[in-house]
């Protein structure tokens, strides 16, 4: 997965994907052990659960 930012592009590798109930906020933990991570959260088709996708930064490509 790539995220384009002002000064380049960041490559992230997905390391976890799971579903939780809306009340479960454990996926919002900021403990990353010094790694740069992103967490994407969206609803399932039925809107009864949340899909959580976690990814870690792999590489930064500076814009030239």
Short mmCIF file of N, CA, C and O in Angstrom, two decimals:
data_model
loop_
_atom_site.label_atom_id
_atom_site.label_comp_id
_atom_site.label_asym_id
_atom_site.label_seq_id
_atom_site.Cartn_x
_atom_site.Cartn_y
_atom_site.Cartn_z
N UNK A 1 0.85 -1.14 0.00
CA UNK A 1 0.00 0.00 0.00
C UNK A 1 0.91 1.22 0.00
O UNK A 1 1.94 1.23 0.66
N UNK A 2 0.52 2.23 -0.76
CA UNK A 2 1.31 3.45 -0.85
C UNK A 2 0.48 4.65 -0.37
O UNK A 2 -0.72 4.72 -0.62
N UNK A 3 1.15 5.56 0.30
CA UNK A 3 0.54 6.80 0.74
C UNK A 3 1.38 7.93 0.18
O UNK A 3 2.58 8.01 0.43
N UNK A 4 0.76 8.79 -0.62
CA UNK A 4 1.47 9.92 -1.21
C UNK A 4 1.37 11.11 -0.27
O UNK A 4 0.30 11.46 0.19
N UNK A 5 2.53 11.68 0.03
CA UNK A 5 2.59 12.86 0.89
C UNK A 5 3.27 13.99 0.13
O UNK A 5 3.76 13.78 -0.99
N UNK A 6 3.35 15.14 0.72
CA UNK A 6 3.87 16.32 0.05
C UNK A 6 5.28 16.13 -0.53
O UNK A 6 5.59 16.60 -1.60
N UNK A 7 6.15 15.44 0.19
CA UNK A 7 7.55 15.34 -0.24
C UNK A 7 7.90 13.98 -0.84
O UNK A 7 9.07 13.68 -1.04
N UNK A 8 6.90 13.13 -1.12
CA UNK A 8 7.20 11.85 -1.72
C UNK A 8 6.10 10.83 -1.52
O UNK A 8 4.93 11.17 -1.39
N UNK A 9 6.52 9.57 -1.46
CA UNK A 9 5.58 8.47 -1.33
C UNK A 9 6.11 7.50 -0.29
O UNK A 9 7.30 7.22 -0.25
N UNK A 10 5.22 6.98 0.56
CA UNK A 10 5.61 6.03 1.60
C UNK A 10 4.97 4.68 1.29
O UNK A 10 3.77 4.62 1.00
N UNK A 11 5.78 3.64 1.34
CA UNK A 11 5.27 2.29 1.13
C UNK A 11 5.01 1.64 2.48
O UNK A 11 5.86 1.67 3.37
N UNK A 12 3.81 1.09 2.65
CA UNK A 12 3.43 0.38 3.87
C UNK A 12 3.12 -1.07 3.53
O UNK A 12 2.57 -1.35 2.47
N UNK A 13 3.48 -1.97 4.43
CA UNK A 13 3.17 -3.38 4.26
C UNK A 13 2.11 -3.77 5.29
O UNK A 13 2.30 -3.56 6.49
N UNK A 14 1.01 -4.33 4.82
CA UNK A 14 -0.07 -4.76 5.71
C UNK A 14 0.40 -5.98 6.49
O UNK A 14 0.90 -6.93 5.91
N UNK A 15 0.22 -5.91 7.82
CA UNK A 15 0.62 -7.05 8.65
C UNK A 15 -0.54 -7.64 9.43
O UNK A 15 -0.42 -8.71 10.02
N UNK A 16 -1.71 -6.97 9.42
CA UNK A 16 -2.85 -7.53 10.14
C UNK A 16 -4.15 -6.96 9.58
O UNK A 16 -4.20 -5.78 9.19
N UNK A 17 -5.17 -7.81 9.51
CA UNK A 17 -6.50 -7.39 9.07
C UNK A 17 -7.50 -8.22 9.87
O UNK A 17 -7.40 -9.44 9.92
N UNK A 18 -8.45 -7.54 10.52
CA UNK A 18 -9.43 -8.26 11.34
C UNK A 18 -10.68 -7.40 11.53
O UNK A 18 -10.70 -6.23 11.16
N UNK A 19 -11.72 -8.02 12.09
CA UNK A 19 -12.97 -7.33 12.36
C UNK A 19 -13.19 -7.24 13.87
O UNK A 19 -12.81 -8.15 14.61
N UNK A 20 -13.79 -6.14 14.30
CA UNK A 20 -14.14 -5.95 15.71
C UNK A 20 -15.54 -5.33 15.79
O UNK A 20 -16.03 -4.74 14.82
N UNK A 21 -16.14 -5.44 16.97
CA UNK A 21 -17.39 -4.73 17.21
C UNK A 21 -17.06 -3.27 17.49
O UNK A 21 -15.96 -2.94 17.96
N UNK A 22 -17.98 -2.35 17.19
CA UNK A 22 -17.71 -0.91 17.36
C UNK A 22 -17.22 -0.52 18.75
O UNK A 22 -16.46 0.43 18.89
N UNK A 23 -17.63 -1.24 19.79
CA UNK A 23 -17.24 -0.90 21.15
C UNK A 23 -15.77 -1.24 21.44
O UNK A 23 -15.20 -0.75 22.41
N UNK A 24 -15.19 -2.10 20.65
CA UNK A 24 -13.81 -2.55 20.86
C UNK A 24 -12.85 -1.48 20.33
O UNK A 24 -12.73 -1.28 19.13
N UNK A 25 -12.15 -0.82 21.24
CA UNK A 25 -11.23 0.25 20.82
C UNK A 25 -9.76 -0.16 20.96
O UNK A 25 -8.87 0.68 20.81
N UNK A 26 -9.50 -1.42 21.20
CA UNK A 26 -8.12 -1.88 21.36
C UNK A 26 -7.27 -1.64 20.11
O UNK A 26 -6.06 -1.48 20.19
N UNK A 27 -7.91 -1.58 18.94
CA UNK A 27 -7.18 -1.35 17.69
C UNK A 27 -6.59 0.05 17.63
O UNK A 27 -5.75 0.34 16.78
N UNK A 28 -7.01 0.94 18.52
CA UNK A 28 -6.52 2.31 18.52
C UNK A 28 -5.24 2.50 19.34
O UNK A 28 -4.75 3.61 19.47
N UNK A 29 -4.70 1.41 19.85
CA UNK A 29 -3.48 1.47 20.65
C UNK A 29 -2.36 2.16 19.88
O UNK A 29 -2.17 1.92 18.69
N UNK A 30 -1.62 3.01 20.57
CA UNK A 30 -0.52 3.74 19.96
C UNK A 30 0.82 3.04 20.17
O UNK A 30 1.86 3.58 19.81
N UNK A 31 0.82 1.86 20.76
CA UNK A 31 2.06 1.12 21.02
C UNK A 31 2.56 0.48 19.74
O UNK A 31 1.98 -0.48 19.25
N UNK A 32 3.63 1.03 19.17
CA UNK A 32 4.17 0.52 17.90
C UNK A 32 5.62 0.06 18.03
O UNK A 32 6.23 -0.28 17.02
N UNK A 33 6.17 0.10 19.23
CA UNK A 33 7.54 -0.34 19.48
C UNK A 33 8.55 0.35 18.57
O UNK A 33 9.46 -0.25 18.03
N UNK A 34 8.33 1.66 18.38
CA UNK A 34 9.26 2.46 17.60
C UNK A 34 9.07 2.39 16.09
O UNK A 34 9.77 3.06 15.35
N UNK A 35 8.12 1.60 15.63
CA UNK A 35 7.85 1.49 14.19
C UNK A 35 6.80 2.52 13.78
O UNK A 35 5.93 2.88 14.57
N UNK A 36 6.89 2.98 12.54
CA UNK A 36 5.88 3.89 12.00
C UNK A 36 4.77 3.05 11.38
O UNK A 36 5.02 2.23 10.51
N UNK A 37 3.55 3.26 11.86
CA UNK A 37 2.41 2.46 11.42
C UNK A 37 1.21 3.34 11.10
O UNK A 37 1.12 4.47 11.55
N UNK A 38 0.30 2.77 10.32
CA UNK A 38 -1.00 3.38 10.08
C UNK A 38 -2.06 2.33 10.37
O UNK A 38 -1.81 1.12 10.24
N UNK A 39 -3.23 2.79 10.78
CA UNK A 39 -4.37 1.92 11.01
C UNK A 39 -5.54 2.48 10.21
O UNK A 39 -5.91 3.65 10.37
N UNK A 40 -6.10 1.65 9.33
CA UNK A 40 -7.27 2.04 8.55
C UNK A 40 -8.48 1.37 9.18
O UNK A 40 -8.44 0.17 9.49
N UNK A 41 -9.56 2.11 9.37
CA UNK A 41 -10.77 1.58 9.97
C UNK A 41 -11.95 1.93 9.08
O UNK A 41 -12.13 3.09 8.70
N UNK A 42 -12.76 0.92 8.76
CA UNK A 42 -13.97 1.12 7.97
C UNK A 42 -15.03 0.15 8.45
O UNK A 42 -14.75 -0.73 9.26
N UNK A 43 -16.25 0.31 7.99
CA UNK A 43 -17.36 -0.55 8.41
C UNK A 43 -17.50 -1.75 7.48
O UNK A 43 -17.19 -1.67 6.30
N UNK A 44 -18.03 -2.84 8.04
CA UNK A 44 -18.39 -3.97 7.19
C UNK A 44 -19.62 -3.58 6.39
O UNK A 44 -20.26 -2.55 6.66
N UNK A 45 -19.99 -4.39 5.42
CA UNK A 45 -21.15 -4.10 4.58
C UNK A 45 -22.42 -3.93 5.42
O UNK A 45 -23.24 -3.06 5.14
N UNK A 46 -22.55 -4.72 6.45
CA UNK A 46 -23.74 -4.65 7.31
C UNK A 46 -23.66 -3.53 8.35
O UNK A 46 -24.64 -3.26 9.04
N UNK A 47 -22.51 -2.91 8.49
CA UNK A 47 -22.24 -1.85 9.48
C UNK A 47 -22.33 -2.34 10.92
O UNK A 47 -22.43 -1.53 11.84
N UNK A 48 -22.28 -3.65 11.14
CA UNK A 48 -22.35 -4.18 12.50
C UNK A 48 -20.97 -4.36 13.12
O UNK A 48 -20.85 -4.46 14.33
N UNK A 49 -19.94 -4.41 12.29
CA UNK A 49 -18.57 -4.55 12.77
C UNK A 49 -17.69 -3.54 12.05
O UNK A 49 -18.11 -2.91 11.08
N UNK A 50 -16.46 -3.43 12.53
CA UNK A 50 -15.47 -2.57 11.90
C UNK A 50 -14.34 -3.44 11.35
O UNK A 50 -13.92 -4.40 12.00
N UNK A 51 -13.86 -3.09 10.17
CA UNK A 51 -12.71 -3.77 9.58
C UNK A 51 -11.48 -2.95 9.94
O UNK A 51 -11.44 -1.73 9.70
N UNK A 52 -10.48 -3.61 10.50
CA UNK A 52 -9.25 -2.95 10.91
C UNK A 52 -8.12 -3.47 10.03
O UNK A 52 -7.94 -4.68 9.90
N UNK A 53 -7.35 -2.57 9.44
CA UNK A 53 -6.19 -2.94 8.63
C UNK A 53 -5.00 -2.19 9.20
O UNK A 53 -5.01 -0.96 9.27
N UNK A 54 -3.97 -2.93 9.61
CA UNK A 54 -2.77 -2.34 10.19
C UNK A 54 -1.60 -2.56 9.23
O UNK A 54 -1.43 -3.65 8.69
N UNK A 55 -0.78 -1.52 9.06
CA UNK A 55 0.36 -1.60 8.15
C UNK A 55 1.55 -0.86 8.74
O UNK A 55 1.39 0.13 9.46
N UNK A 56 2.74 -1.36 8.43
CA UNK A 56 4.00 -0.73 8.89
C UNK A 56 4.73 -0.11 7.70
O UNK A 56 4.74 -0.65 6.60
N UNK A 57 5.40 1.00 8.00
CA UNK A 57 6.20 1.67 6.97
C UNK A 57 7.36 0.78 6.56
O UNK A 57 8.08 0.24 7.39
N UNK A 58 7.51 0.62 5.26
CA UNK A 58 8.60 -0.18 4.70
C UNK A 58 9.68 0.70 4.08
O UNK A 58 10.86 0.49 4.30
N UNK A 59 9.25 1.67 3.28
CA UNK A 59 10.22 2.50 2.55
C UNK A 59 9.62 3.84 2.21
O UNK A 59 8.42 3.97 1.99
N UNK A 60 10.48 4.86 2.14
CA UNK A 60 10.09 6.20 1.76
C UNK A 60 10.76 6.54 0.44
O UNK A 60 11.97 6.35 0.27
N UNK A 61 9.97 7.02 -0.52
CA UNK A 61 10.49 7.43 -1.82
C UNK A 61 10.36 8.94 -1.91
O UNK A 61 9.26 9.48 -2.01
N UNK A 62 11.53 9.61 -1.86
CA UNK A 62 11.53 11.07 -1.90
C UNK A 62 11.21 11.57 -3.29
O UNK A 62 11.71 11.06 -4.29
N UNK A 63 10.35 12.58 -3.36
CA UNK A 63 9.99 13.18 -4.64
C UNK A 63 11.13 14.03 -5.15
O UNK A 63 11.76 14.77 -4.39
N UNK A 64 11.42 13.90 -6.41
CA UNK A 64 12.55 14.64 -7.00
C UNK A 64 12.08 15.81 -7.82
O UNK A 64 11.02 15.94 -8.25
#
